[in-house]
């Protein structure tokens, strides 16, 4: 039984590699991209210099990477990626506060209620979550401003 499973696994792995190899050889360009908030970027890596497509609210600009704008393009990309991360952190904080609120509502509906020792723990969790969400929202604001600054600098 183990031998059949091993043969099947090897067969599927070889088939997978065989199917992916022609697709990788057929394309001489590789592109990566990202989108967060109202900003987006796409890097097309070909034979020559990299080509960047950067956008904001539907407008799209194509920029060829050079020594002059390389750092600004990379910082813009990092800002867009930071926006994704900070939005996730803010959303997670709101979700966690919702979960804590639901726990409080469920515990209050029970006959025993919430003991004082648990109330102190819950207040601590709410404080930590609020602080984490506040720091994440400040980071999100900073990342949005960075993306705007570098976007405007690159399109001019």
CSV table of N, CA and C in Angstrom, one decimal:
chain,number,residue,atom,x,y,z
A,1,UNK,N,0.8,-1.2,0.0
A,1,UNK,CA,0.0,0.0,0.0
A,1,UNK,C,0.9,1.3,0.0
A,2,UNK,N,1.9,1.3,0.8
A,2,UNK,CA,2.8,2.4,0.9
A,2,UNK,C,3.6,2.6,-0.5
A,3,UNK,N,3.9,1.5,-1.1
A,3,UNK,CA,4.6,1.6,-2.4
A,3,UNK,C,3.7,2.2,-3.5
A,4,UNK,N,2.4,1.8,-3.5
A,4,UNK,CA,1.5,2.4,-4.5
A,4,UNK,C,1.3,3.9,-4.2
A,5,UNK,N,1.2,4.3,-3.0
A,5,UNK,CA,1.1,5.7,-2.6
A,5,UNK,C,2.4,6.5,-3.0
A,6,UNK,N,3.5,5.9,-2.8
A,6,UNK,CA,4.8,6.6,-3.2
A,6,UNK,C,4.9,6.7,-4.7
A,7,UNK,N,4.5,5.7,-5.5
A,7,UNK,CA,4.5,5.7,-6.9
A,7,UNK,C,3.5,6.8,-7.4
A,8,UNK,N,2.3,6.9,-6.9
A,8,UNK,CA,1.4,7.9,-7.3
A,8,UNK,C,1.9,9.3,-7.0
A,9,UNK,N,2.5,9.5,-5.8
A,9,UNK,CA,3.0,10.8,-5.5
A,9,UNK,C,4.1,11.2,-6.4
A,10,UNK,N,5.0,10.3,-6.8
A,10,UNK,CA,6.1,10.6,-7.7
A,10,UNK,C,5.5,10.9,-9.1
A,11,UNK,N,4.5,10.1,-9.5
A,11,UNK,CA,3.9,10.4,-10.8
A,11,UNK,C,3.3,11.7,-10.9
A,12,UNK,N,2.5,12.1,-9.9
A,12,UNK,CA,1.9,13.4,-9.9
A,12,UNK,C,2.9,14.5,-9.8
A,13,UNK,N,3.9,14.4,-9.1
A,13,UNK,CA,5.0,15.4,-9.0
A,13,UNK,C,5.6,15.6,-10.4
A,14,UNK,N,6.0,14.5,-11.0
A,14,UNK,CA,6.6,14.6,-12.4
A,14,UNK,C,5.6,15.2,-13.4
A,15,UNK,N,4.4,14.8,-13.3
A,15,UNK,CA,3.4,15.4,-14.2
A,15,UNK,C,3.2,16.9,-13.9
A,16,UNK,N,3.2,17.3,-12.7
A,16,UNK,CA,3.1,18.7,-12.3
A,16,UNK,C,4.3,19.5,-12.9
A,17,UNK,N,5.5,19.0,-12.7
A,17,UNK,CA,6.7,19.7,-13.2
A,17,UNK,C,6.7,19.7,-14.7
A,18,UNK,N,6.3,18.7,-15.4
A,18,UNK,CA,6.2,18.6,-16.8
A,18,UNK,C,5.2,19.7,-17.4
A,19,UNK,N,4.1,19.8,-16.7
A,19,UNK,CA,3.1,20.8,-17.2
A,19,UNK,C,3.5,22.2,-16.9
A,20,UNK,N,4.2,22.5,-15.9
A,20,UNK,CA,4.7,23.8,-15.6
A,20,UNK,C,5.9,24.3,-16.4
A,21,UNK,N,6.7,23.4,-16.8
A,21,UNK,CA,7.9,23.8,-17.5
A,21,UNK,C,7.7,24.5,-18.8
A,22,UNK,N,6.8,24.0,-19.7
A,22,UNK,CA,6.6,24.8,-20.9
A,22,UNK,C,6.0,26.2,-20.7
A,23,UNK,N,5.2,26.4,-19.7
A,23,UNK,CA,4.6,27.7,-19.4
A,23,UNK,C,5.7,28.6,-19.0
A,24,UNK,N,6.7,28.1,-18.2
A,24,UNK,CA,7.8,29.0,-17.7
A,24,UNK,C,8.7,29.3,-18.9
A,25,UNK,N,8.9,28.4,-19.8
A,25,UNK,CA,9.8,28.7,-20.9
A,25,UNK,C,9.2,29.6,-21.9
A,26,UNK,N,7.9,29.5,-22.1
A,26,UNK,CA,7.2,30.3,-23.1
A,26,UNK,C,7.2,31.8,-22.8
A,27,UNK,N,7.3,32.1,-21.5
A,27,UNK,CA,7.2,33.5,-21.1
A,27,UNK,C,8.6,34.0,-20.8
A,28,UNK,N,9.1,35.1,-21.5
A,28,UNK,CA,10.4,35.7,-21.2
A,28,UNK,C,10.3,36.8,-20.2
A,29,UNK,N,9.0,37.2,-19.9
A,29,UNK,CA,8.8,38.3,-18.9
A,29,UNK,C,8.1,37.7,-17.7
A,30,UNK,N,8.6,38.2,-16.6
A,30,UNK,CA,8.0,37.9,-15.3
A,30,UNK,C,7.4,39.2,-14.7
A,31,UNK,N,6.2,39.1,-14.2
A,31,UNK,CA,5.6,40.3,-13.6
A,31,UNK,C,5.1,40.0,-12.2
A,32,UNK,N,5.3,41.0,-11.4
A,32,UNK,CA,4.8,40.9,-10.0
A,32,UNK,C,4.0,42.2,-9.8
A,33,UNK,N,3.1,42.1,-8.9
A,33,UNK,CA,2.3,43.4,-8.6
A,33,UNK,C,1.6,43.3,-7.3
A,34,UNK,N,1.0,44.4,-7.0
A,34,UNK,CA,0.2,44.5,-5.8
A,34,UNK,C,-0.7,45.6,-5.8
A,35,UNK,N,-1.7,45.5,-5.0
A,35,UNK,CA,-2.8,46.6,-4.9
A,35,UNK,C,-3.2,46.7,-3.5
A,36,UNK,N,-3.3,47.9,-3.0
A,36,UNK,CA,-3.8,48.1,-1.6
A,36,UNK,C,-4.4,49.5,-1.6
A,37,UNK,N,-5.5,49.7,-0.9
A,37,UNK,CA,-6.2,51.0,-0.9
A,37,UNK,C,-6.5,51.4,-2.3
A,38,UNK,N,-6.1,52.5,-2.7
A,38,UNK,CA,-6.4,53.0,-4.1
A,38,UNK,C,-5.1,53.0,-4.9
A,39,UNK,N,-4.1,52.4,-4.4
A,39,UNK,CA,-2.8,52.4,-5.1
A,39,UNK,C,-2.5,51.0,-5.6
A,40,UNK,N,-1.8,50.9,-6.7
A,40,UNK,CA,-1.4,49.7,-7.3
A,40,UNK,C,0.0,49.8,-8.0
A,41,UNK,N,0.6,48.7,-8.2
A,41,UNK,CA,1.9,48.6,-8.9
A,41,UNK,C,2.0,47.3,-9.6
A,42,UNK,N,2.7,47.3,-10.7
A,42,UNK,CA,3.1,46.1,-11.4
A,42,UNK,C,4.5,46.2,-11.9
A,43,UNK,N,5.3,45.3,-11.7
A,43,UNK,CA,6.7,45.3,-12.2
A,43,UNK,C,6.8,44.2,-13.2
A,44,UNK,N,7.2,44.6,-14.4
A,44,UNK,CA,7.4,43.7,-15.5
A,44,UNK,C,8.9,43.6,-15.8
A,45,UNK,N,9.4,42.4,-15.5
A,45,UNK,CA,10.9,42.1,-15.5
A,45,UNK,C,11.2,41.4,-16.8
A,46,UNK,N,11.8,42.0,-17.8
A,46,UNK,CA,12.1,41.4,-19.1
A,46,UNK,C,13.6,41.4,-19.3
A,47,UNK,N,14.0,41.4,-20.5
A,47,UNK,CA,15.4,41.4,-20.9
A,47,UNK,C,16.1,42.7,-20.6
A,48,UNK,N,15.4,43.9,-20.8
A,48,UNK,CA,16.0,45.2,-20.6
A,48,UNK,C,15.7,45.7,-19.2
A,49,UNK,N,15.6,47.0,-19.1
A,49,UNK,CA,15.3,47.6,-17.8
A,49,UNK,C,13.8,47.2,-17.4
A,50,UNK,N,13.6,47.2,-16.1
A,50,UNK,CA,12.3,46.8,-15.6
A,50,UNK,C,11.3,47.9,-16.0
A,51,UNK,N,10.1,47.5,-16.3
A,51,UNK,CA,9.0,48.5,-16.5
A,51,UNK,C,8.0,48.4,-15.4
A,52,UNK,N,7.6,49.6,-14.9
A,52,UNK,CA,6.7,49.6,-13.8
A,52,UNK,C,5.4,50.3,-14.3
A,53,UNK,N,4.3,49.7,-13.8
A,53,UNK,CA,3.0,50.3,-14.0
A,53,UNK,C,2.5,50.7,-12.6
A,54,UNK,N,2.3,52.0,-12.4
A,54,UNK,CA,1.9,52.4,-11.1
A,54,UNK,C,0.5,53.1,-11.3
A,55,UNK,N,-0.4,53.0,-10.3
A,55,UNK,CA,-1.7,53.6,-10.5
A,55,UNK,C,-2.3,54.1,-9.2
A,56,UNK,N,-3.2,55.0,-9.3
A,56,UNK,CA,-4.0,55.5,-8.2
A,56,UNK,C,-5.4,55.9,-8.7
A,57,UNK,N,-6.4,55.3,-8.1
A,57,UNK,CA,-7.8,55.6,-8.4
A,57,UNK,C,-8.1,55.5,-9.9
A,58,UNK,N,-7.7,54.4,-10.5
A,58,UNK,CA,-8.0,54.2,-11.9
A,58,UNK,C,-7.0,54.8,-12.9
A,59,UNK,N,-6.2,55.7,-12.5
A,59,UNK,CA,-5.2,56.3,-13.5
A,59,UNK,C,-3.9,55.4,-13.4
A,60,UNK,N,-3.4,55.1,-14.6
A,60,UNK,CA,-2.2,54.2,-14.6
A,60,UNK,C,-1.1,54.8,-15.4
A,61,UNK,N,0.1,54.8,-14.9
A,61,UNK,CA,1.3,55.3,-15.6
A,61,UNK,C,2.3,54.3,-15.7
A,62,UNK,N,2.9,54.3,-16.9
A,62,UNK,CA,4.0,53.3,-17.2
A,62,UNK,C,5.3,54.0,-17.1
A,63,UNK,N,6.2,53.5,-16.2
A,63,UNK,CA,7.5,54.1,-16.0
A,63,UNK,C,8.6,53.1,-16.2
A,64,UNK,N,9.7,53.5,-16.9
A,64,UNK,CA,10.8,52.6,-17.1
A,64,UNK,C,11.8,52.9,-15.9
A,65,UNK,N,12.2,51.8,-15.3
A,65,UNK,CA,13.1,51.9,-14.1
A,65,UNK,C,14.5,52.4,-14.6
A,66,UNK,N,15.1,53.3,-13.9
A,66,UNK,CA,16.4,53.8,-14.1
A,66,UNK,C,17.1,54.0,-12.8
A,67,UNK,N,18.4,54.4,-12.9
A,67,UNK,CA,19.1,54.7,-11.6
A,67,UNK,C,18.5,55.8,-10.8
A,68,UNK,N,17.9,56.7,-11.5
A,68,UNK,CA,17.4,57.9,-10.9
A,68,UNK,C,16.1,57.6,-10.1
A,69,UNK,N,15.2,56.8,-10.6
A,69,UNK,CA,14.0,56.5,-10.0
A,69,UNK,C,13.8,55.2,-9.3
A,70,UNK,N,14.9,54.4,-9.3
A,70,UNK,CA,14.8,53.1,-8.7
A,70,UNK,C,14.4,53.1,-7.2
A,71,UNK,N,15.1,53.9,-6.4
A,71,UNK,CA,14.7,54.0,-5.0
A,71,UNK,C,13.3,54.4,-4.7
A,72,UNK,N,12.8,55.4,-5.5
A,72,UNK,CA,11.5,55.9,-5.3
A,72,UNK,C,10.5,54.8,-5.7
A,73,UNK,N,10.7,54.1,-6.8
A,73,UNK,CA,9.8,53.0,-7.2
A,73,UNK,C,9.8,51.9,-6.1
A,74,UNK,N,10.9,51.5,-5.6
A,74,UNK,CA,10.9,50.5,-4.6
A,74,UNK,C,10.3,51.0,-3.3
A,75,UNK,N,10.4,52.2,-2.9
A,75,UNK,CA,9.8,52.8,-1.8
A,75,UNK,C,8.2,52.8,-2.0
A,76,UNK,N,7.8,53.2,-3.2
A,76,UNK,CA,6.4,53.1,-3.5
A,76,UNK,C,5.8,51.7,-3.3
A,77,UNK,N,6.6,50.8,-3.9
A,77,UNK,CA,6.1,49.4,-3.8
A,77,UNK,C,6.0,48.9,-2.3
A,78,UNK,N,7.0,49.3,-1.5
A,78,UNK,CA,7.0,49.0,-0.1
A,78,UNK,C,5.9,49.6,0.6
A,79,UNK,N,5.6,50.9,0.3
A,79,UNK,CA,4.4,51.6,0.9
A,79,UNK,C,3.1,50.9,0.6
A,80,UNK,N,2.9,50.4,-0.7
A,80,UNK,CA,1.7,49.7,-1.0
A,80,UNK,C,1.6,48.4,-0.2
A,81,UNK,N,2.7,47.7,-0.1
A,81,UNK,CA,2.7,46.4,0.7
A,81,UNK,C,2.4,46.7,2.2
A,82,UNK,N,3.0,47.8,2.7
A,82,UNK,CA,2.7,48.2,4.1
A,82,UNK,C,1.2,48.5,4.3
A,83,UNK,N,0.6,49.2,3.3
A,83,UNK,CA,-0.8,49.5,3.4
A,83,UNK,C,-1.6,48.2,3.6
A,84,UNK,N,-1.3,47.1,2.8
A,84,UNK,CA,-1.9,45.8,3.0
A,84,UNK,C,-1.8,45.3,4.4
A,85,UNK,N,-0.6,45.3,4.9
A,85,UNK,CA,-0.3,44.8,6.2
A,85,UNK,C,-1.0,45.6,7.3
A,86,UNK,N,-1.0,46.9,7.2
A,86,UNK,CA,-1.6,47.8,8.2
A,86,UNK,C,-3.1,47.6,8.2
A,87,UNK,N,-3.7,47.5,7.0
A,87,UNK,CA,-5.2,47.3,6.9
A,87,UNK,C,-5.6,46.0,7.6
A,88,UNK,N,-4.7,44.9,7.4
A,88,UNK,CA,-5.0,43.7,8.0
A,88,UNK,C,-5.0,43.8,9.6
A,89,UNK,N,-4.0,44.5,10.0
A,89,UNK,CA,-3.8,44.7,11.5
A,89,UNK,C,-5.0,45.5,12.1
A,90,UNK,N,-5.4,46.5,11.4
A,90,UNK,CA,-6.6,47.3,11.9
A,90,UNK,C,-7.8,46.4,11.9
A,91,UNK,N,-8.0,45.7,10.8
A,91,UNK,CA,-9.2,44.8,10.7
A,91,UNK,C,-9.2,43.7,11.8
A,92,UNK,N,-8.0,43.2,12.0
A,92,UNK,CA,-7.8,42.1,13.1
A,92,UNK,C,-8.2,42.7,14.5
A,93,UNK,N,-7.7,43.9,14.7
A,93,UNK,CA,-8.0,44.6,16.0
A,93,UNK,C,-9.5,44.8,16.2
A,94,UNK,N,-10.2,45.2,15.1
A,94,UNK,CA,-11.6,45.4,15.2
A,94,UNK,C,-12.4,44.1,15.5
A,95,UNK,N,-11.9,43.1,14.7
A,95,UNK,CA,-12.5,41.8,14.9
A,95,UNK,C,-12.3,41.2,16.3
A,96,UNK,N,-11.1,41.4,16.9
A,96,UNK,CA,-10.8,40.9,18.2
A,96,UNK,C,-11.6,41.7,19.2
A,97,UNK,N,-11.8,43.0,19.0
A,97,UNK,CA,-12.7,43.7,20.0
A,97,UNK,C,-14.1,43.2,19.9
A,98,UNK,N,-14.6,42.9,18.7
A,98,UNK,CA,-15.9,42.3,18.5
A,98,UNK,C,-16.0,41.0,19.3
A,99,UNK,N,-15.0,40.1,19.2
A,99,UNK,CA,-15.0,38.9,19.9
A,99,UNK,C,-15.1,39.1,21.4
A,100,UNK,N,-14.3,40.0,21.9
A,100,UNK,CA,-14.3,40.3,23.3
A,100,UNK,C,-15.7,40.8,23.7
A,101,UNK,N,-16.3,41.7,22.9
A,101,UNK,CA,-17.6,42.2,23.2
A,101,UNK,C,-18.7,41.0,23.2
A,102,UNK,N,-18.5,40.1,22.3
A,102,UNK,CA,-19.5,39.0,22.3
A,102,UNK,C,-19.3,38.1,23.5
A,103,UNK,N,-18.0,37.9,23.9
A,103,UNK,CA,-17.8,37.1,25.2
A,103,UNK,C,-18.4,37.8,26.4
A,104,UNK,N,-18.3,39.1,26.4
A,104,UNK,CA,-18.9,39.9,27.5
A,104,UNK,C,-20.5,39.7,27.5
A,105,UNK,N,-21.1,39.8,26.3
A,105,UNK,CA,-22.5,39.7,26.2
A,105,UNK,C,-23.0,38.3,26.6
A,106,UNK,N,-22.3,37.3,26.2
A,106,UNK,CA,-22.7,35.9,26.5
A,106,UNK,C,-22.5,35.7,28.0
A,107,UNK,N,-21.4,36.2,28.6
A,107,UNK,CA,-21.1,36.0,30.0
A,107,UNK,C,-22.1,36.7,30.9
A,108,UNK,N,-22.6,37.9,30.4
A,108,UNK,CA,-23.5,38.7,31.2
A,108,UNK,C,-24.9,38.0,31.2
A,109,UNK,N,-25.2,37.3,30.1
A,109,UNK,CA,-26.6,36.7,30.1
A,109,UNK,C,-26.6,35.4,31.0
A,110,UNK,N,-25.5,34.9,31.3
A,110,UNK,CA,-25.5,33.8,32.2
A,110,UNK,C,-25.9,34.2,33.6
A,111,UNK,N,-26.3,33.3,34.5
A,111,UNK,CA,-26.7,33.7,35.8
A,111,UNK,C,-25.5,34.2,36.7
A,112,UNK,N,-24.3,33.6,36.5
A,112,UNK,CA,-23.2,33.9,37.4
A,112,UNK,C,-22.6,35.3,37.0
A,113,UNK,N,-22.7,35.7,35.8
A,113,UNK,CA,-22.1,36.9,35.3
A,113,UNK,C,-20.6,36.7,35.2
A,114,UNK,N,-19.9,37.8,35.3
A,114,UNK,CA,-18.4,37.8,35.2
A,114,UNK,C,-17.8,38.1,36.5
A,115,UNK,N,-16.9,37.3,36.9
A,115,UNK,CA,-16.2,37.5,38.2
A,115,UNK,C,-15.2,38.7,38.1
A,116,UNK,N,-14.9,39.3,39.2
A,116,UNK,CA,-14.0,40.4,39.2
A,116,UNK,C,-12.6,40.1,38.6
A,117,UNK,N,-12.1,38.9,38.9
A,117,UNK,CA,-10.8,38.5,38.3
A,117,UNK,C,-10.8,38.4,36.8
A,118,UNK,N,-11.9,37.9,36.2
A,118,UNK,CA,-12.0,37.9,34.8
A,118,UNK,C,-12.3,39.2,34.2
A,119,UNK,N,-13.0,40.1,34.9
A,119,UNK,CA,-13.2,41.4,34.4
A,119,UNK,C,-11.9,42.2,34.2
A,120,UNK,N,-11.0,42.0,35.1
A,120,UNK,CA,-9.7,42.7,35.0
A,120,UNK,C,-8.9,42.2,33.8
A,121,UNK,N,-9.0,40.9,33.6
A,121,UNK,CA,-8.3,40.3,32.4
A,121,UNK,C,-8.9,40.8,31.1
A,122,UNK,N,-10.2,40.9,31.1
A,122,UNK,CA,-10.9,41.4,29.9
A,122,UNK,C,-10.6,42.9,29.6
A,123,UNK,N,-10.6,43.7,30.7
A,123,UNK,CA,-10.2,45.1,30.5
A,123,UNK,C,-8.8,45.2,30.0
A,124,UNK,N,-7.9,44.3,30.5
A,124,UNK,CA,-6.5,44.3,30.0
A,124,UNK,C,-6.4,43.9,28.5
A,125,UNK,N,-7.2,42.9,28.1
A,125,UNK,CA,-7.2,42.5,26.7
A,125,UNK,C,-7.8,43.6,25.8
A,126,UNK,N,-8.8,44.3,26.3
A,126,UNK,CA,-9.4,45.4,25.5
A,126,UNK,C,-8.4,46.5,25.4
A,127,UNK,N,-7.7,46.8,26.4
A,127,UNK,CA,-6.7,47.9,26.4
A,127,UNK,C,-5.5,47.5,25.4
A,128,UNK,N,-5.1,46.3,25.5
A,128,UNK,CA,-4.0,45.9,24.6
A,128,UNK,C,-4.5,45.9,23.1
A,129,UNK,N,-5.7,45.4,22.9
A,129,UNK,CA,-6.2,45.4,21.5
A,129,UNK,C,-6.4,46.8,21.0
A,130,UNK,N,-6.9,47.7,21.8
A,130,UNK,CA,-7.1,49.1,21.4
A,130,UNK,C,-5.8,49.7,21.1
A,131,UNK,N,-4.8,49.5,21.9
A,131,UNK,CA,-3.5,50.1,21.6
A,131,UNK,C,-2.9,49.5,20.3
A,132,UNK,N,-3.0,48.2,20.1
A,132,UNK,CA,-2.5,47.6,18.9
A,132,UNK,C,-3.3,48.2,17.7
A,133,UNK,N,-4.6,48.3,17.7
A,133,UNK,CA,-5.3,48.9,16.6
A,133,UNK,C,-5.0,50.4,16.4
A,134,UNK,N,-4.7,51.1,17.5
A,134,UNK,CA,-4.3,52.5,17.3
A,134,UNK,C,-3.0,52.6,16.6
A,135,UNK,N,-2.0,51.8,17.1
A,135,UNK,CA,-0.7,51.8,16.4
A,135,UNK,C,-0.8,51.4,15.0
A,136,UNK,N,-1.6,50.4,14.7
A,136,UNK,CA,-1.8,50.0,13.3
A,136,UNK,C,-2.5,51.1,12.4
A,137,UNK,N,-3.4,51.8,13.0
A,137,UNK,CA,-4.1,52.8,12.2
A,137,UNK,C,-3.2,54.0,12.0
A,138,UNK,N,-2.3,54.3,12.9
A,138,UNK,CA,-1.3,55.3,12.7
A,138,UNK,C,-0.3,54.9,11.6
A,139,UNK,N,0.1,53.6,11.6
A,139,UNK,CA,1.0,53.1,10.6
A,139,UNK,C,0.3,53.1,9.2
A,140,UNK,N,-1.0,52.8,9.2
A,140,UNK,CA,-1.8,52.8,7.9
A,140,UNK,C,-1.8,54.2,7.4
A,141,UNK,N,-2.0,55.2,8.2
A,141,UNK,CA,-2.0,56.6,7.8
A,141,UNK,C,-0.6,57.0,7.2
A,142,UNK,N,0.4,56.6,7.9
A,142,UNK,CA,1.8,56.9,7.5
A,142,UNK,C,2.1,56.2,6.1
A,143,UNK,N,1.6,55.0,6.0
A,143,UNK,CA,1.9,54.2,4.7
A,143,UNK,C,1.1,54.9,3.5
A,144,UNK,N,-0.1,55.3,3.8
A,144,UNK,CA,-0.9,56.0,2.8
A,144,UNK,C,-0.3,57.3,2.3
A,145,UNK,N,0.3,58.0,3.3
A,145,UNK,CA,0.9,59.3,3.0
A,145,UNK,C,2.2,59.0,2.2
A,146,UNK,N,3.0,58.0,2.6
A,146,UNK,CA,4.2,57.7,1.9
A,146,UNK,C,3.9,57.3,0.4
A,147,UNK,N,2.8,56.4,0.2
A,147,UNK,CA,2.5,56.0,-1.1
A,147,UNK,C,2.1,57.2,-2.0
A,148,UNK,N,1.3,58.1,-1.4
A,148,UNK,CA,0.9,59.3,-2.1
A,148,UNK,C,2.1,60.2,-2.5
A,149,UNK,N,3.0,60.4,-1.5
A,149,UNK,CA,4.2,61.2,-1.8
A,149,UNK,C,5.0,60.6,-2.9
A,150,UNK,N,5.3,59.4,-2.9
A,150,UNK,CA,6.1,58.8,-3.9
A,150,UNK,C,5.4,58.6,-5.2
A,151,UNK,N,4.1,58.4,-5.2
A,151,UNK,CA,3.3,58.3,-6.4
A,151,UNK,C,3.4,59.7,-7.1
A,152,UNK,N,3.1,60.7,-6.4
A,152,UNK,CA,3.1,62.1,-7.0
A,152,UNK,C,4.5,62.4,-7.5
A,153,UNK,N,5.5,62.1,-6.8
A,153,UNK,CA,6.9,62.3,-7.3
A,153,UNK,C,7.3,61.5,-8.5
A,154,UNK,N,6.7,60.3,-8.6
A,154,UNK,CA,7.1,59.5,-9.8
A,154,UNK,C,6.3,59.9,-11.1
A,155,UNK,N,5.1,60.4,-10.9
A,155,UNK,CA,4.4,60.7,-12.2
A,155,UNK,C,4.7,62.1,-12.7
A,156,UNK,N,5.4,62.9,-12.0
A,156,UNK,CA,5.8,64.2,-12.4
A,156,UNK,C,7.1,64.2,-13.1
